PDB file of C-alpha atoms in Angstrom:
ATOM      1  CA  MET A   2      96.402 137.024  44.336  1.00 51.00           C
ATOM      2  CA  GLY A   3      95.210 133.242  44.011  1.00 56.00           C
ATOM      3  CA  ALA A   4      96.548 131.163  46.908  1.00 61.00           C
ATOM      4  CA  MET A   5      97.090 134.619  49.396  1.00 71.00           C
ATOM      5  CA  ASP A   6      93.491 135.521  50.045  1.00 77.00           C
ATOM      6  CA  LYS A   7      91.699 136.702  53.086  1.00 81.00           C
ATOM      7  CA  SER A   8      92.061 134.267  54.886  1.00 82.00           C
ATOM      8  CA  PHE A   9      95.727 133.655  54.605  1.00 86.00           C
ATOM      9  CA  PHE A  10      96.347 136.349  55.907  1.00 88.00           C
ATOM     10  CA  MET A  11      93.863 136.295  59.294  1.00 87.00           C
ATOM     11  CA  ASN A  12      95.765 133.007  60.454  1.00 88.00           C
ATOM     12  CA  ALA A  13      99.276 134.695  59.537  1.00 89.00           C
ATOM     13  CA  LEU A  14      97.645 138.050  62.067  1.00 90.00           C
ATOM     14  CA  GLY A  15      96.759 134.943  64.176  1.00 91.00           C
ATOM     15  CA  LEU A  16      99.683 133.459  64.460  1.00 91.00           C
ATOM     16  CA  VAL A  17     101.602 136.701  65.420  1.00 91.00           C
ATOM     17  CA  ALA A  18      98.312 138.110  67.508  1.00 91.00           C
ATOM     18  CA  GLY A  19      99.110 134.531  70.147  1.00 91.00           C
ATOM     19  CA  ALA A  20     102.924 134.560  69.443  1.00 90.00           C
ATOM     20  CA  ALA A  21     102.816 138.126  71.109  1.00 90.00           C
ATOM     21  CA  ALA A  22     100.121 137.604  73.330  1.00 89.00           C
ATOM     22  CA  ALA A  23     102.048 134.220  74.578  1.00 89.00           C
ATOM     23  CA  ARG A  24     105.122 136.420  75.258  1.00 87.00           C
ATOM     24  CA  VAL A  25     104.017 139.361  76.706  1.00 86.00           C
ATOM     25  CA  LEU A  26     102.522 136.562  79.449  1.00 84.00           C
ATOM     26  CA  THR A  27     106.366 134.713  79.310  1.00 82.00           C
ATOM     27  CA  SER A  28     108.123 137.648  80.169  1.00 80.00           C
ATOM     28  CA  SER A  29     106.629 140.315  82.164  1.00 75.00           C
ATOM     29  CA  GLY A  30     107.661 140.911  85.052  1.00 73.00           C
ATOM     30  CA  LYS A  31     104.140 142.080  86.238  1.00 76.00           C
ATOM     31  CA  ILE A  32     102.868 139.154  85.174  1.00 74.00           C
ATOM     32  CA  LEU A  33     102.517 135.900  88.161  1.00 71.00           C
ATOM     33  CA  PRO A  34     106.184 137.809  88.449  1.00 74.00           C
ATOM     34  CA  ASN A  35     106.612 135.349  91.371  1.00 81.00           C
ATOM     35  CA  ILE A  36     106.674 132.411  88.350  1.00 83.00           C
ATOM     36  CA  ASP A  37     109.031 130.134  87.468  1.00 85.00           C
ATOM     37  CA  ALA A  38     109.978 130.088  83.749  1.00 83.00           C
ATOM     38  CA  LYS A  39     109.207 126.774  82.540  1.00 88.00           C
ATOM     39  CA  ILE A  40     105.060 127.119  84.518  1.00 88.00           C
ATOM     40  CA  LYS A  41     104.491 130.136  82.591  1.00 88.00           C
ATOM     41  CA  SER A  42     105.777 128.829  79.577  1.00 88.00           C
ATOM     42  CA  ALA A  43     103.876 125.078  80.652  1.00 90.00           C
ATOM     43  CA  ALA A  44     100.865 127.865  81.198  1.00 89.00           C
ATOM     44  CA  VAL A  45     101.416 129.711  77.770  1.00 90.00           C
ATOM     45  CA  VAL A  46     100.797 126.131  75.904  1.00 92.00           C
ATOM     46  CA  ALA A  47      97.614 124.487  77.689  1.00 93.00           C
ATOM     47  CA  ILE A  48      96.306 127.584  77.295  1.00 91.00           C
ATOM     48  CA  GLY A  49      97.040 127.753  73.285  1.00 92.00           C
ATOM     49  CA  ALA A  50      96.088 124.385  73.281  1.00 93.00           C
ATOM     50  CA  TYR A  51      92.331 125.261  75.698  1.00 93.00           C
ATOM     51  CA  PHE A  52      92.450 129.171  73.311  1.00 90.00           C
ATOM     52  CA  PRO A  53      90.004 127.745  70.413  1.00 90.00           C
ATOM     53  CA  LYS A  54      87.323 126.242  72.474  1.00 92.00           C
ATOM     54  CA  LEU A  55      87.136 130.467  73.638  1.00 91.00           C
ATOM     55  CA  ILE A  56      86.846 131.881  69.912  1.00 87.00           C
ATOM     56  CA  GLU A  57      86.015 129.246  67.806  1.00 86.00           C
ATOM     57  CA  GLY A  58      86.946 129.380  63.633  1.00 88.00           C
ATOM     58  CA  SER A  59      90.483 130.201  62.384  1.00 88.00           C
ATOM     59  CA  LEU A  60      91.506 132.551  63.823  1.00 88.00           C
ATOM     60  CA  GLY A  61      90.863 131.100  66.936  1.00 90.00           C
ATOM     61  CA  VAL A  62      92.913 127.958  66.193  1.00 92.00           C
ATOM     62  CA  ALA A  63      95.913 130.200  64.473  1.00 92.00           C
ATOM     63  CA  ILE A  64      96.534 131.840  68.414  1.00 91.00           C
ATOM     64  CA  GLY A  65      95.760 129.245  69.515  1.00 92.00           C
ATOM     65  CA  ASN A  66      98.939 128.254  67.492  1.00 93.00           C
ATOM     66  CA  GLY A  67     101.143 130.943  67.722  1.00 92.00           C
ATOM     67  CA  MET A  68     100.798 130.429  71.744  1.00 92.00           C
ATOM     68  CA  ILE A  69     101.217 126.961  71.620  1.00 93.00           C
ATOM     69  CA  ALA A  70     104.511 127.622  69.580  1.00 92.00           C
ATOM     70  CA  SER A  71     106.168 130.516  71.589  1.00 91.00           C
ATOM     71  CA  GLY A  72     105.223 128.531  75.119  1.00 90.00           C
ATOM     72  CA  GLY A  73     106.763 125.520  73.267  1.00 90.00           C
ATOM     73  CA  LEU A  74     110.059 127.609  72.254  1.00 89.00           C
ATOM     74  CA  GLY A  75     109.547 129.722  75.562  1.00 88.00           C
ATOM     75  CA  LEU A  76     109.710 125.739  77.595  1.00 89.00           C
ATOM     76  CA  LEU A  77     112.566 124.335  76.148  1.00 87.00           C
ATOM     77  CA  GLN A  78     114.489 127.622  76.462  1.00 84.00           C
ATOM     78  CA  SER A  79     114.371 127.771  80.385  1.00 84.00           C
ATOM     79  CA  THR A  80     114.632 124.085  80.416  1.00 84.00           C
ATOM     80  CA  GLY A  81     118.148 124.311  78.445  1.00 79.00           C
ATOM     81  CA  VAL A  82     117.423 121.843  76.228  1.00 76.00           C
ATOM     82  CA  LEU A  83     118.490 124.159  72.853  1.00 71.00           C
ATOM     83  CA  GLY A  84     121.562 125.698  74.981  1.00 65.00           C
ATOM     84  CA  GLN A  85     122.586 122.047  75.008  1.00 60.00           C
ATOM     85  CA  ILE A  86     121.520 121.260  72.036  1.00 55.00           C
ATOM     86  CA  ASP A  87     123.650 124.453  70.727  1.00 51.00           C
ATOM     87  CA  ASN A  88     127.337 123.202  72.764  1.00 50.00           C
ATOM     88  CA  ALA A  89     127.216 119.448  71.424  1.00 51.00           C
ATOM     89  CA  MET A  90     129.307 119.476  68.737  1.00 52.00           C
ATOM     90  CA  GLN A  91     131.857 121.696  67.648  1.00 56.00           C
ATOM     91  CA  ILE A  92     133.314 121.083  64.195  1.00 53.00           C
ATOM     92  CA  PRO A  93     135.924 123.130  63.051  1.00 53.00           C
ATOM     93  CA  VAL A  94     135.231 125.419  60.372  1.00 52.00           C
ATOM     94  CA  SER A  95     138.429 126.310  58.399  1.00 60.00           C
ATOM     95  CA  VAL A  96     142.293 124.733  58.607  1.00 59.00           C
ATOM     96  CA  MET A  97     145.076 127.404  57.834  1.00 63.00           C
ATOM     97  CA  ALA A  98     147.583 127.887  56.927  1.00 62.00           C
ATOM     98  CA  GLY A  99     150.306 127.425  59.974  1.00 63.00           C
ATOM     99  CA  ASP A 100     147.494 124.897  62.095  1.00 60.00           C
ATOM    100  CA  ASP A 101     148.580 121.835  63.950  1.00 59.00           C
ATOM    101  CA  LEU A 102     147.641 119.751  61.308  1.00 57.00           C
ATOM    102  CA  SER A 103     149.365 116.664  63.789  1.00 53.00           C
ATOM    103  CA  VAL A 104     145.868 114.950  63.619  1.00 52.00           C
ATOM    104  CA  ILE A 105     144.271 114.889  59.644  1.00 54.00           C
ATOM    105  CA  SER A 106     140.871 113.392  59.969  1.00 52.00           C
ATOM    106  CA  GLY A 107     141.785 110.950  62.090  1.00 53.00           C
ATOM    107  CA  TYR A 108     142.310 111.156  65.992  1.00 53.00           C
ATOM    108  CA  SER A 109     146.145 110.119  68.744  1.00 53.00           C
ATOM    109  CA  GLU A 110     146.536 110.677  71.831  1.00 59.00           C
ATOM    110  CA  ASP A 111     150.145 110.908  70.549  1.00 55.00           C
ATOM    111  CA  ASN A 112     150.309 113.855  68.818  1.00 52.00           C
ATOM    112  CA  LEU A 113     151.341 111.431  65.860  1.00 51.00           C
ATOM    113  CA  SER A 114     150.690 111.604  62.761  1.00 51.00           C
ATOM    114  CA  VAL A 115     147.104 109.999  61.859  1.00 52.00           C
ATOM    115  CA  ILE A 116     145.338 110.507  58.449  1.00 52.00           C
ATOM    116  CA  ALA A 117     142.037 109.003  58.549  1.00 52.00           C
ATOM    117  CA  GLY A 118     142.471 106.859  61.653  1.00 49.00           C
ATOM    118  CA  MET A 119     144.743 105.080  60.960  1.00 50.00           C
ATOM    119  CA  ASP A 120     147.966 105.115  63.972  1.00 50.00           C
ATOM    120  CA  GLU A 121     149.630 102.294  63.014  1.00 55.00           C
ATOM    121  CA  GLU A 122     152.443 101.902  60.893  1.00 56.00           C
ATOM    122  CA  TYR A 123     152.357  99.547  58.070  1.00 53.00           C
ATOM    123  CA  SER A 124     155.258  97.430  56.006  1.00 55.00           C
ATOM    124  CA  PHE A 125     154.829  96.689  52.786  1.00 50.00           C
TER     125      PHE A 125
END
């Protein structure tokens, strides 16, 4: 099995366990029901950072890393950072037959034909 020895699987198990624990802490309505999701996620990150001191060794570090990753993701989602990134860019995927092609790789306020950003006519 080469590089995939017992420590690899224990670290992977620790990451999954930490992420699962963080998910339970942040999404369960029974655990701290009246606290904002941002505060819960930040608390999970802090617990994950402290966790290696509770359980020493590589398993404790892996569980802490899983909690930090899951809590950080929850924090980015609850603050809206990930949603803003998703909606920031709108890139057309394709051009279909019959589409309005008055602007090709350029911009024109008066809907004149614009090719590669040249909106002025030049006579040679």
